[in-house]
mmCIF file of C-alpha atoms in Angstrom:
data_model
loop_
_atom_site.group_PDB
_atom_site.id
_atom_site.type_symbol
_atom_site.label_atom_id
_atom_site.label_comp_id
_atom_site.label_asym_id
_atom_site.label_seq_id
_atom_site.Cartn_x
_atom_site.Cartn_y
_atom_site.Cartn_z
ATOM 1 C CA UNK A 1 -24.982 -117.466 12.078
ATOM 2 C CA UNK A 2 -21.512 -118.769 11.778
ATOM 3 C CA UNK A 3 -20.008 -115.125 11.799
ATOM 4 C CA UNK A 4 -20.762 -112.310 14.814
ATOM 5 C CA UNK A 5 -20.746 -109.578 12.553
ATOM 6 C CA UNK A 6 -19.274 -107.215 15.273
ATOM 7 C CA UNK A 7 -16.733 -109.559 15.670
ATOM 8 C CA UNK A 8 -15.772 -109.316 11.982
ATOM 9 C CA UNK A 9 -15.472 -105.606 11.849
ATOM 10 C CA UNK A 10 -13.931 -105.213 15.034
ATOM 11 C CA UNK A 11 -16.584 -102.854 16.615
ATOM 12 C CA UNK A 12 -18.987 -103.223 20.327
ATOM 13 C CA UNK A 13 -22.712 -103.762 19.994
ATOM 14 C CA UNK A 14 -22.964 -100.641 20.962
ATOM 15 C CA UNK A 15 -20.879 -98.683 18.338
ATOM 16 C CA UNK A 16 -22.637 -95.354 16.289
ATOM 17 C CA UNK A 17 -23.508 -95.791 12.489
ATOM 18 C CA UNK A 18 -20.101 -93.668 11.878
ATOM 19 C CA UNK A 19 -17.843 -96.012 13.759
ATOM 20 C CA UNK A 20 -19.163 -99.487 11.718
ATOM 21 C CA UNK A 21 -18.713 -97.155 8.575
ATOM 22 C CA UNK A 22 -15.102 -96.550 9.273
ATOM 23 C CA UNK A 23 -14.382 -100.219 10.581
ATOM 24 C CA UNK A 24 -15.722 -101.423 7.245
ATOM 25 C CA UNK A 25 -13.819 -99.250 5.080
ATOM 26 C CA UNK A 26 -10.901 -100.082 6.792
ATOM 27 C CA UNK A 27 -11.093 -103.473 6.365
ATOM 28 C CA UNK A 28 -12.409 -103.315 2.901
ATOM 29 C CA UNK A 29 -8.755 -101.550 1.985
ATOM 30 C CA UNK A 30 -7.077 -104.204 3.695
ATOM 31 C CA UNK A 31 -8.660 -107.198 2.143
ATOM 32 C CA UNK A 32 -9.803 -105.908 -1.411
ATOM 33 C CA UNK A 33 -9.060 -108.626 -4.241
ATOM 34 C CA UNK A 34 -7.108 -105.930 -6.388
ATOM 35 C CA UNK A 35 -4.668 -105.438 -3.156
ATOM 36 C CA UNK A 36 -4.755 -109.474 -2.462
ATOM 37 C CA UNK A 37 -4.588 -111.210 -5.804
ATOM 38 C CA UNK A 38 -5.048 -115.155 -5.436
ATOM 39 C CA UNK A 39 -5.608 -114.911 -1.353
ATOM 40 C CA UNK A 40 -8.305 -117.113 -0.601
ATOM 41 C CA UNK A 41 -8.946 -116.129 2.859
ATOM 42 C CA UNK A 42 -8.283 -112.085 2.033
ATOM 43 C CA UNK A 43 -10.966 -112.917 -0.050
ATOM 44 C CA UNK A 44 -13.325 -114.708 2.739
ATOM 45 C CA UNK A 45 -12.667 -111.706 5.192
ATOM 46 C CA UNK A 46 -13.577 -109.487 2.645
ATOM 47 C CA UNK A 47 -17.281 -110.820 1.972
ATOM 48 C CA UNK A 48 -17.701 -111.386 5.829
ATOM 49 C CA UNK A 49 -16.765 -107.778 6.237
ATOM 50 C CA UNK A 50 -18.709 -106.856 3.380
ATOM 51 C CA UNK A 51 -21.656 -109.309 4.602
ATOM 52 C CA UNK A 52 -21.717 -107.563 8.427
ATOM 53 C CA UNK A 53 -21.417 -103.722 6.409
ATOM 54 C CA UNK A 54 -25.177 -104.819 4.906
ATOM 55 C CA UNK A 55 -26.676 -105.485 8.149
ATOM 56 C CA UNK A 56 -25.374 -102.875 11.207
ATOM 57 C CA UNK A 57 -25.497 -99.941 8.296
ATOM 58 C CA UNK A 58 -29.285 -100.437 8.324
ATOM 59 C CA UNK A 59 -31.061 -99.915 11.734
ATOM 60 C CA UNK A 60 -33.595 -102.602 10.927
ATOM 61 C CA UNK A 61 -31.594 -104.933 10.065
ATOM 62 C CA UNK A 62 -29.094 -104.851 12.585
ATOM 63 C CA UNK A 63 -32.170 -104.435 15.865
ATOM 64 C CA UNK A 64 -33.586 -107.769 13.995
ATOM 65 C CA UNK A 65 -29.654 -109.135 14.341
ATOM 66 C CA UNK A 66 -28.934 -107.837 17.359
ATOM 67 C CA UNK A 67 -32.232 -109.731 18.627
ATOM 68 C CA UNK A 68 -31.021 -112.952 17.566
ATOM 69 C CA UNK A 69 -28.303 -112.355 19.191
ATOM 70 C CA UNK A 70 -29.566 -111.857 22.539
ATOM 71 C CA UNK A 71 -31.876 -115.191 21.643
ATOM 72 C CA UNK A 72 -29.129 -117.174 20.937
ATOM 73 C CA UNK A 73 -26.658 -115.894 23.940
ATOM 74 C CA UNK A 74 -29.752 -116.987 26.021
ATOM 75 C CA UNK A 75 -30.293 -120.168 24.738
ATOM 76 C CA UNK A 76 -26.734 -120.833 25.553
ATOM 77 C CA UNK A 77 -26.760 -119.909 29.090
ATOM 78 C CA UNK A 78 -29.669 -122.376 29.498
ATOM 79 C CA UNK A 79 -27.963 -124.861 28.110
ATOM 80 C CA UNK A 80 -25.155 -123.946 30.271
ATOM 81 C CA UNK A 81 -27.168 -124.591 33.430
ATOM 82 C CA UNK A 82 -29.113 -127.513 32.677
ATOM 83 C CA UNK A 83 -25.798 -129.825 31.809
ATOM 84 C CA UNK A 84 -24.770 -128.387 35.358
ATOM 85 C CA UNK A 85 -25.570 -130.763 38.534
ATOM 86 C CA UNK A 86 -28.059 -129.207 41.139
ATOM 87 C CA UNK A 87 -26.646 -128.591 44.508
ATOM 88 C CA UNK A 88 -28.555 -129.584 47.486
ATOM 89 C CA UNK A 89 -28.173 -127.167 50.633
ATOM 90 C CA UNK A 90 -31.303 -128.205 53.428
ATOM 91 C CA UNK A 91 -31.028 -124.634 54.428
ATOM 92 C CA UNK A 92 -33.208 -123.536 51.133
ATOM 93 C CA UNK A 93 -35.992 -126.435 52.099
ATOM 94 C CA UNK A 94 -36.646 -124.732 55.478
ATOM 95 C CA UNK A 95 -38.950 -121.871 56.553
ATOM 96 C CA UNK A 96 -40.231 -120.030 59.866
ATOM 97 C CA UNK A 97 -42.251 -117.545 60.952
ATOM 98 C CA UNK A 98 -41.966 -114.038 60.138
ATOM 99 C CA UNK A 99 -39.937 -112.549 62.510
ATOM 100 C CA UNK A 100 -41.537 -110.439 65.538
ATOM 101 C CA UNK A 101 -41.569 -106.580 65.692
ATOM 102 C CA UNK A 102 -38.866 -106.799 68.530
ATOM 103 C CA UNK A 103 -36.363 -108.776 66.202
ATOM 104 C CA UNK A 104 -36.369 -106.583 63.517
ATOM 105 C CA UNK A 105 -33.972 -104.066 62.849
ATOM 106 C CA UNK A 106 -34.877 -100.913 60.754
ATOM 107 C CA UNK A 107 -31.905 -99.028 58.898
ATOM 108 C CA UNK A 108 -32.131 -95.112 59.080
ATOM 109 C CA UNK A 109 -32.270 -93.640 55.925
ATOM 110 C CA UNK A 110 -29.397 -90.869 55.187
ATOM 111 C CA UNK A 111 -30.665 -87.458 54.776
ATOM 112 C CA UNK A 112 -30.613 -86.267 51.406
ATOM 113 C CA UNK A 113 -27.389 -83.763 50.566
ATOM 114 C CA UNK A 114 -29.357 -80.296 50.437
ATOM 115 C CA UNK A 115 -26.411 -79.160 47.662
ATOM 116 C CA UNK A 116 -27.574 -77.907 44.458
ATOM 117 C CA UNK A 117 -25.922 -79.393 41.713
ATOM 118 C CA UNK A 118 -24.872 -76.767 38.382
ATOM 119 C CA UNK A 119 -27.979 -78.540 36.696
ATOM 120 C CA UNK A 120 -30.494 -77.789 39.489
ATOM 121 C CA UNK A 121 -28.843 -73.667 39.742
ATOM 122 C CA UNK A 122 -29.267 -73.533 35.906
ATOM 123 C CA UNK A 123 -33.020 -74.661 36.027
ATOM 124 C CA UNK A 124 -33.849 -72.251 38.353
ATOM 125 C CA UNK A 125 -31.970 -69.394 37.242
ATOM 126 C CA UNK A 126 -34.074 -70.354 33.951
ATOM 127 C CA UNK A 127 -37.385 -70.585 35.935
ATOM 128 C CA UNK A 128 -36.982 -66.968 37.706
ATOM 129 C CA UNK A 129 -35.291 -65.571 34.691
ATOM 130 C CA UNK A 130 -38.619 -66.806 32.685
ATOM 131 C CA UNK A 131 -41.412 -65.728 35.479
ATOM 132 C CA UNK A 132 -39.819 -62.109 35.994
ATOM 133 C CA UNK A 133 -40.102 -61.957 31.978
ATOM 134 C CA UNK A 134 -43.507 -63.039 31.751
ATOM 135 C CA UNK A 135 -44.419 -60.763 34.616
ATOM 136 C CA UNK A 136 -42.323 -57.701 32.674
ATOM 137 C CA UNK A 137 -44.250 -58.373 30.115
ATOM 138 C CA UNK A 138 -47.623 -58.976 31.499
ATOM 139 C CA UNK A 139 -47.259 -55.523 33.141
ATOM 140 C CA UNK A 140 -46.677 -53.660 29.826
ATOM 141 C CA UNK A 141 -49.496 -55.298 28.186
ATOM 142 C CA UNK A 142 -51.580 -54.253 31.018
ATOM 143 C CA UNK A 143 -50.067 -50.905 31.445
ATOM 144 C CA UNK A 144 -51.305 -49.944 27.952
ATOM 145 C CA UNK A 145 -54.111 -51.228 27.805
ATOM 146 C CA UNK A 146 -55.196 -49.252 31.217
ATOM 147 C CA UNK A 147 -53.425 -46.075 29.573
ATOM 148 C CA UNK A 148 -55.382 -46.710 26.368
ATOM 149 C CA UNK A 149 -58.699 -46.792 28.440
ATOM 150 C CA UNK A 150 -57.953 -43.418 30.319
ATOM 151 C CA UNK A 151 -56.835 -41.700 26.845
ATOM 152 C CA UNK A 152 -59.923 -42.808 25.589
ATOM 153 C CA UNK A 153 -62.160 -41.596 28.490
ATOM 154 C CA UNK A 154 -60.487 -38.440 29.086
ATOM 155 C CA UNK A 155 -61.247 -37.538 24.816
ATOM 156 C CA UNK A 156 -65.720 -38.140 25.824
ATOM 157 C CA UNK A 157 -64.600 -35.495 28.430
ATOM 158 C CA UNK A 158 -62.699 -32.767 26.612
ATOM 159 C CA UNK A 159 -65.834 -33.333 24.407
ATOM 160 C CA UNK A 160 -68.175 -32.939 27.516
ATOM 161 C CA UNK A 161 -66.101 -29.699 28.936
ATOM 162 C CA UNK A 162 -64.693 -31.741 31.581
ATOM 163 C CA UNK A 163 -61.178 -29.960 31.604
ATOM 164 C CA UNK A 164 -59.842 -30.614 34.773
ATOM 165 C CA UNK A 165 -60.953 -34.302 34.757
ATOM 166 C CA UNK A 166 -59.651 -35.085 31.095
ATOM 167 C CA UNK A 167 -56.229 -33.189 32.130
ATOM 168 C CA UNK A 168 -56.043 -35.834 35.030
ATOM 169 C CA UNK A 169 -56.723 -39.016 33.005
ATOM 170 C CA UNK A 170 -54.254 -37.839 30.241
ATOM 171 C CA UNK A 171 -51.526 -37.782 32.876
ATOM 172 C CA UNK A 172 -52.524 -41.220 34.046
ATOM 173 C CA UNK A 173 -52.336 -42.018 30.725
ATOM 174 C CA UNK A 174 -48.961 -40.973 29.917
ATOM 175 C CA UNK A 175 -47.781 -42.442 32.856
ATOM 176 C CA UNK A 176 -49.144 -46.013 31.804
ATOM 177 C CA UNK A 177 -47.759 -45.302 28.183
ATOM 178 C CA UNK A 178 -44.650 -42.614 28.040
ATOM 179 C CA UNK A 179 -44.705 -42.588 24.475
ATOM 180 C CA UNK A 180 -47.874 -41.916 23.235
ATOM 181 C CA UNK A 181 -47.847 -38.408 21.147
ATOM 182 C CA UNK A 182 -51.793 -37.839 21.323
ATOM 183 C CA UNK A 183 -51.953 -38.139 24.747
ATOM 184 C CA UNK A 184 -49.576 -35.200 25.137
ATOM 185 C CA UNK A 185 -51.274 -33.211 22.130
ATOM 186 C CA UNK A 186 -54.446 -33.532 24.192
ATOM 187 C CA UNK A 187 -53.173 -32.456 27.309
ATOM 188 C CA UNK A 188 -50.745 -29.966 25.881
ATOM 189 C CA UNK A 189 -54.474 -28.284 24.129
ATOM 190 C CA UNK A 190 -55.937 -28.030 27.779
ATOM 191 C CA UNK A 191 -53.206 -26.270 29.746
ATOM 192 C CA UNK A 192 -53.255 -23.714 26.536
ATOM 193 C CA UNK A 193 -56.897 -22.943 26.123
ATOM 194 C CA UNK A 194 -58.072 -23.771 28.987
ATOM 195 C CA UNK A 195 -55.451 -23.226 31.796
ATOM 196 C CA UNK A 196 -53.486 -20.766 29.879
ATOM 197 C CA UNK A 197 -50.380 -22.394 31.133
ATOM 198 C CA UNK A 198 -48.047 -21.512 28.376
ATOM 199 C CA UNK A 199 -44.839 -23.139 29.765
ATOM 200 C CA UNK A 200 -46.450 -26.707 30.547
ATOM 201 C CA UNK A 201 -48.138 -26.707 27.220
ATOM 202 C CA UNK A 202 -45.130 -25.784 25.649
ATOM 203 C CA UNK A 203 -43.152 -28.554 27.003
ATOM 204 C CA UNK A 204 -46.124 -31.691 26.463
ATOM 205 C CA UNK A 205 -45.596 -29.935 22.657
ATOM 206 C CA UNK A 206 -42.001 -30.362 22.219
ATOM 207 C CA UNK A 207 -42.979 -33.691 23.442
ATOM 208 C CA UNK A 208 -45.391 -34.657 21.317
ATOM 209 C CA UNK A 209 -42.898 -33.395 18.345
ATOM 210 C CA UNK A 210 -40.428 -35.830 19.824
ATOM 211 C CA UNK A 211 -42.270 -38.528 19.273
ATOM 212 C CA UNK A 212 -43.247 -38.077 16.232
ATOM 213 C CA UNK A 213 -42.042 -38.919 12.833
ATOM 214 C CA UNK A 214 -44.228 -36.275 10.941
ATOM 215 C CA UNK A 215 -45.452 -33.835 13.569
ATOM 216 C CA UNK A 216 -48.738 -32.099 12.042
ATOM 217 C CA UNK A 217 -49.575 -28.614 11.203
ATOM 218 C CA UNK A 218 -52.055 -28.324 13.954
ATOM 219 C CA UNK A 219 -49.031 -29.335 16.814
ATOM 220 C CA UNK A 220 -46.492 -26.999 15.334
ATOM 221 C CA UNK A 221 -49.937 -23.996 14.949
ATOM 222 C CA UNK A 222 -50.332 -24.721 18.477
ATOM 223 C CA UNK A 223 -46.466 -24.732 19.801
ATOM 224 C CA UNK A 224 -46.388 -21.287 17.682
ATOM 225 C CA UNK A 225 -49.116 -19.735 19.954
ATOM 226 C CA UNK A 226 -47.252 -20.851 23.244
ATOM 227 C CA UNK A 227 -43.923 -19.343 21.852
ATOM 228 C CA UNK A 228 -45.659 -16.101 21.469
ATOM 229 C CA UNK A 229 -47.197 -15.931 25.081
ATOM 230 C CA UNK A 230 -43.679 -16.524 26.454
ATOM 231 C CA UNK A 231 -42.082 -13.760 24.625
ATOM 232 C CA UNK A 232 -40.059 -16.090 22.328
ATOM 233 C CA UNK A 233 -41.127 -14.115 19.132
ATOM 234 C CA UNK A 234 -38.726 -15.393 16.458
ATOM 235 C CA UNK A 235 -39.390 -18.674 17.605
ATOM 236 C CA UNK A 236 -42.871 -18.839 17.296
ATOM 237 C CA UNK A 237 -43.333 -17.270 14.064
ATOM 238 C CA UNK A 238 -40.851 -20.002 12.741
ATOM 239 C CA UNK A 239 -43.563 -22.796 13.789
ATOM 240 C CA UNK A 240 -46.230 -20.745 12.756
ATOM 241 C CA UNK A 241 -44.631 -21.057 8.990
ATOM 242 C CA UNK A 242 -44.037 -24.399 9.707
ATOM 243 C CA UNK A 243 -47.340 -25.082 9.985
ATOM 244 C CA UNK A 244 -48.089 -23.626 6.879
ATOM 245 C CA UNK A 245 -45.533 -25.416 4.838
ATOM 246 C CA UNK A 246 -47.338 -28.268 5.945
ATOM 247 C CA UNK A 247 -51.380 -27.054 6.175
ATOM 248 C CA UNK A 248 -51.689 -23.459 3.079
ATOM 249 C CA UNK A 249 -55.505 -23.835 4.399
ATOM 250 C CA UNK A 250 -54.862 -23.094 8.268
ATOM 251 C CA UNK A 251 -56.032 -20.320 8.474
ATOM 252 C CA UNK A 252 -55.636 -19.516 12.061
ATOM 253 C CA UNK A 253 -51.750 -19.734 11.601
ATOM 254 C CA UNK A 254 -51.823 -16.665 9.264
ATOM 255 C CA UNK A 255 -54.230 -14.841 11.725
ATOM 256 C CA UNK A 256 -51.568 -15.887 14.294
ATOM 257 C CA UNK A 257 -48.436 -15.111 12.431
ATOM 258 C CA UNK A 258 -49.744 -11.798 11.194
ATOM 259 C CA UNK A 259 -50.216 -10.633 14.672
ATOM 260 C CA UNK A 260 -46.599 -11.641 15.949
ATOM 261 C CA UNK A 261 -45.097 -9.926 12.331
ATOM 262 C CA UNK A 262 -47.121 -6.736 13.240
ATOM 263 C CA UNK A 263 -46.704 -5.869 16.830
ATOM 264 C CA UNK A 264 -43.341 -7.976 17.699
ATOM 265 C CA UNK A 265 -41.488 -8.342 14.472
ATOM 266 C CA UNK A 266 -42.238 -5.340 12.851
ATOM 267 C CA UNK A 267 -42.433 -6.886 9.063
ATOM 268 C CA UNK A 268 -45.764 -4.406 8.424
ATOM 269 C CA UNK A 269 -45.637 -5.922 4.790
ATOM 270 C CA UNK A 270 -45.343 -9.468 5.889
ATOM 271 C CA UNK A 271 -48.196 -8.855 8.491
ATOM 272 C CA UNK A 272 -50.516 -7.376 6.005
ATOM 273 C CA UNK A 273 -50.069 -10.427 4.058
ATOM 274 C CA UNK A 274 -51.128 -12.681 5.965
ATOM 275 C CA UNK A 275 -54.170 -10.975 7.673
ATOM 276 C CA UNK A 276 -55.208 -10.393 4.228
ATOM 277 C CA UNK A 277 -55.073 -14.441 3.228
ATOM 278 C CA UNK A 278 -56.667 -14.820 6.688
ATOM 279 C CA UNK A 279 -59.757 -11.996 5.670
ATOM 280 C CA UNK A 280 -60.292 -13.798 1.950
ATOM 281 C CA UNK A 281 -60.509 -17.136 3.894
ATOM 282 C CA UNK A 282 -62.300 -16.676 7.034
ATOM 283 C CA UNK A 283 -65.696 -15.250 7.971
ATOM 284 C CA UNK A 284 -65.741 -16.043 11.873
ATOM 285 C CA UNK A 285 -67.034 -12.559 12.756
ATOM 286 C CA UNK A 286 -64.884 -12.042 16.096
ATOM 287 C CA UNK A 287 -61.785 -12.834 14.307
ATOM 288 C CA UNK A 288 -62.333 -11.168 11.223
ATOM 289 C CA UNK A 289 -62.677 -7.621 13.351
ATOM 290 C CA UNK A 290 -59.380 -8.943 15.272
ATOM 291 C CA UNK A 291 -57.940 -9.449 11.711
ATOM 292 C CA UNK A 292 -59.452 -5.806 10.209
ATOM 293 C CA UNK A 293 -58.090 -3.909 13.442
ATOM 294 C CA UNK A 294 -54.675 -5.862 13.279
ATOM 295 C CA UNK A 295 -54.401 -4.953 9.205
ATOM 296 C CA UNK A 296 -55.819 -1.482 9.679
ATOM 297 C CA UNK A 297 -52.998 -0.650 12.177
ATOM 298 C CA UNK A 298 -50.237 -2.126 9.771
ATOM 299 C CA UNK A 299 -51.489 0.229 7.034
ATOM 300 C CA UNK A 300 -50.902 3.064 9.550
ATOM 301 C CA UNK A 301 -47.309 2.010 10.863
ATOM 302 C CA UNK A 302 -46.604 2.010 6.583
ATOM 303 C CA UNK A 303 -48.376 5.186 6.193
ATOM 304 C CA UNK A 304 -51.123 3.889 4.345
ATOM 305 C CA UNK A 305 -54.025 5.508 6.079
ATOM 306 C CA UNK A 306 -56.706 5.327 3.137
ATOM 307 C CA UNK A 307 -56.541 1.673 3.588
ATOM 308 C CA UNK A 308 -56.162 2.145 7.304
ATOM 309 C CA UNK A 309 -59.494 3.985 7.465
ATOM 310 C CA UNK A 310 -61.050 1.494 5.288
ATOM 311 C CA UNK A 311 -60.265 -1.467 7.786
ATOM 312 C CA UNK A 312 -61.266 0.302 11.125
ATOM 313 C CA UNK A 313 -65.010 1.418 8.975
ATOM 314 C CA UNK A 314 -65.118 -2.135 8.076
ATOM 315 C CA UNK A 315 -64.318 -3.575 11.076
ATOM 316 C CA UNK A 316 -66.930 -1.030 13.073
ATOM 317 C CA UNK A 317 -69.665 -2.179 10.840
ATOM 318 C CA UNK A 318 -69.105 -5.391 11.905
ATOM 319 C CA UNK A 319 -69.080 -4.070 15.899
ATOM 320 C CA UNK A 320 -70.658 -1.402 16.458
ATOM 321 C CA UNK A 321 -69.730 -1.039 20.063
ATOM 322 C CA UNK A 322 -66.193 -1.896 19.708
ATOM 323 C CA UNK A 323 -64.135 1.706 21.265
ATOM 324 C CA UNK A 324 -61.194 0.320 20.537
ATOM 325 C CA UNK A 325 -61.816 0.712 16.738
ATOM 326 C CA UNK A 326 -63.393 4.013 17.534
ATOM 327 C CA UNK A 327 -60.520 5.339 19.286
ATOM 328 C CA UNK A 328 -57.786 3.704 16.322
ATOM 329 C CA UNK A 329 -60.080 5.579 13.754
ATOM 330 C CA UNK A 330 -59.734 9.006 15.319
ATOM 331 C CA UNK A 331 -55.968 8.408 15.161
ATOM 332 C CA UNK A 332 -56.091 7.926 11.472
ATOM 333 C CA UNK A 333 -58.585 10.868 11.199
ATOM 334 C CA UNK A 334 -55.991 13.421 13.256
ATOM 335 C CA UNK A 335 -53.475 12.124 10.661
ATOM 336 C CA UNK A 336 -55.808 12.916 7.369
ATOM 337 C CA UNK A 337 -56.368 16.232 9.042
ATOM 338 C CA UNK A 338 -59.987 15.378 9.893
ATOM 339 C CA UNK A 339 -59.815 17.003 13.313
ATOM 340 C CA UNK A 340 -63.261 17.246 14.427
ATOM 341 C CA UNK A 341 -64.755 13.663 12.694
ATOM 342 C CA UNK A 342 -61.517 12.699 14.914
ATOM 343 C CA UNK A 343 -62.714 13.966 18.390
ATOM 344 C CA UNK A 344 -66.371 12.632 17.683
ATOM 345 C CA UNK A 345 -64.538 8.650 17.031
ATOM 346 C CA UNK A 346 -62.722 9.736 20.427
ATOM 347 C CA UNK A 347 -65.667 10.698 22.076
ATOM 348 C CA UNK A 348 -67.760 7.248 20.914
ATOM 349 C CA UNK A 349 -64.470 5.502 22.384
ATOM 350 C CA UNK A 350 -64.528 6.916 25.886
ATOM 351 C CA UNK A 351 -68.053 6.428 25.879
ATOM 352 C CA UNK A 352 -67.775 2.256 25.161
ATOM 353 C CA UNK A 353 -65.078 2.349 28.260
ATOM 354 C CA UNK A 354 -62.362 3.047 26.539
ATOM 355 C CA UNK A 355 -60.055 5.118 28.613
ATOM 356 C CA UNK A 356 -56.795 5.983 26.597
ATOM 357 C CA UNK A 357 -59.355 8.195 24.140
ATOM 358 C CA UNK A 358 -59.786 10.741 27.278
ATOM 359 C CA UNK A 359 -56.169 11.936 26.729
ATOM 360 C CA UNK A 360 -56.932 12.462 22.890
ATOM 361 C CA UNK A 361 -59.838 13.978 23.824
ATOM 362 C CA UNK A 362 -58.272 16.723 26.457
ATOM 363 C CA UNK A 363 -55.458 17.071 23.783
ATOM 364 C CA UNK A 364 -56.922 17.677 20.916
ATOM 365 C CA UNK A 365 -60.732 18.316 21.206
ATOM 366 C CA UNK A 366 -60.733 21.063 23.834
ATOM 367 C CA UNK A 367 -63.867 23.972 22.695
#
């Protein structure tokens, strides 16, 4: 190893890849045969450049020559030593005891600064940055999963007829999860059937509509009905189409919507049709009286009181103790001219309890 191949390109022991790269290149410009025609020793320094390129551009070549050259640095400095003459000092030939407790002499350590460095502060800004995240996100996981559990639970009881507990759990439930649509639905269902608190129900509703991308028929049926017990008319028969754009077959909307177009609206037409979609499509016996009374009376208000008749017959075969029926037929009767089949409908209608007949009956069937 006549050559240090550091040496030759001009670089430490410890340069980078990069930095023998560029020392070679370098040198290769400067001593290239083309640029040094006939110059021996531009020529030598050119294939000991060239020569020390091949071995520090490949890492195991140049740790293998960078071992040898520790070896032979070492074997130097021995040499070094041994042609050098030993120096005799008595002082290193002589020992004594270890000294006593009483002669020693103890240094007190310094106290360690108690100054955070920017390092240390970064850490642990990353440490509590990273625990209140976990713990943020620990709490959500458990938060719906505990607001899962008490939307579940408070379904068995709506089920059960458990109101008043299921209304309870739903609120826990929104609380533990804000955004969940069915939990409102649920709870909006309860305060409207059940607690027949129209202004609650109507907000967990508009709520629940919120939330969702594609409310269904059933939400916007049931935002319809609380609409119409708060007097908001227009309103309310707006959802109750809405529900039928998305849900023909919901039947209850029509029975709904009919009702609201009859007696708030005054679209006798528009009311007819519907109760009469609702009457081809519906045989729930309660409703389908509800539906003949509310279809009967339209026929009157339009003057129609064949079909009028027809309704209130059908519907009293259907309830036979219903006065208010009784009492709507003997108006339709007084209007056909049927006076005294009139006052015996009145008659059967203050008889069943109901009251507003007696003023018909001291009126207009007097002996």
């Amino acid at each position: 190893m006549n050559h240090n191949h550091y040496q030759v390109l001009g670089v430490s022991q410890t340069a980078t890849t990069q930095e023998v790269k560029a020392a070679y290149k370098r040198l290769a410009i400067k001593y290239h045969p083309d640029k040094n025609p006939g110059n021996m020793l531009a020529e030598e320094l050119f294939k000991q450049a060239n020569a020390a390129y091949q071995v520090l551009s490949n890492p195991s070549k140049r740790a293998l020559y960078d071992l040898r050259l520790q070896y032979q640095r070492e074997q130097q400095h021995r040499a070094v030593m041994q042609h050098q003459p030993r120096r005799y000092d008595p002082r290193h030939y002589t020992t004594r005891e270890p000294a006593g407790v009483s002669e020693r002499h103890y240094k007190k350590r310094e106290p360690k600064s108690g100054s955070f460095s920017r390092k240390d502060w970064y850490i642990t800004l990353a440490f509590a940055g990273g625990l209140i995240l976990f713990s943020l996100l620990l709490k959500t996981v458990m938060d719906h999963i505990a607001g899962e559990d008490k939307y579940k639970t408070a379904l068995t009881y709506i089920a059960d007829g458990k109101y008043t507990s299921a209304h309870r759990l739903l609120t826990d439930a929104i609380h533990f999860i804000p955004d969940k649509a069915a939990a409102y639905e649920a709870r909006a269902m309860i305060e409207l059937d059940v607690y027949e608190n129209y202004t609650s129900a109507l907000q967990d509703l508009n709520k629940t509509i919120s939330l969702q991308e594609e409310p269904s028929a059933q939400v916007y049926y049931m935002r319809g009905r609380s609409l119409q017990q708060l007097e908001q008319y227009q309103q309310a028969e707006e959802d109750l189409t809405r529900a039928l754009e998305l849900n023909d077959r919901l039947w209850q909307a029509h029975l709904k919507r009919g009702e609201i177009r009859l007696f708030y609206l005054h679209k006798y037409e528009d009311a007819i049709a519907d109760l009469s979609t609702f009457l081809r499509n519906s045989s729930t016996r309660p409703e389908q009286v509800e539906a003949l009374t509310f279809r009967g009376f339209a026929y009157y208000k339009q003057g129609q009181l064949g079909q009028s008749e027809q309704d209130y017959r059908a519907g009293l075969i259907a309830d036979k103790e219903n006065g208010r029926l009784y009492y709507l037929l003997g108006r339709t009767e007084l209007e056909q001219q049927q006076a005294d089949s009139a006052c015996v409908h009145f008659s059967k209608a203050y008889d069943l309890g109901y009251s507003a007949a007696l003023l018909e009956l001291r009126a207009r069937c007097q002996p």
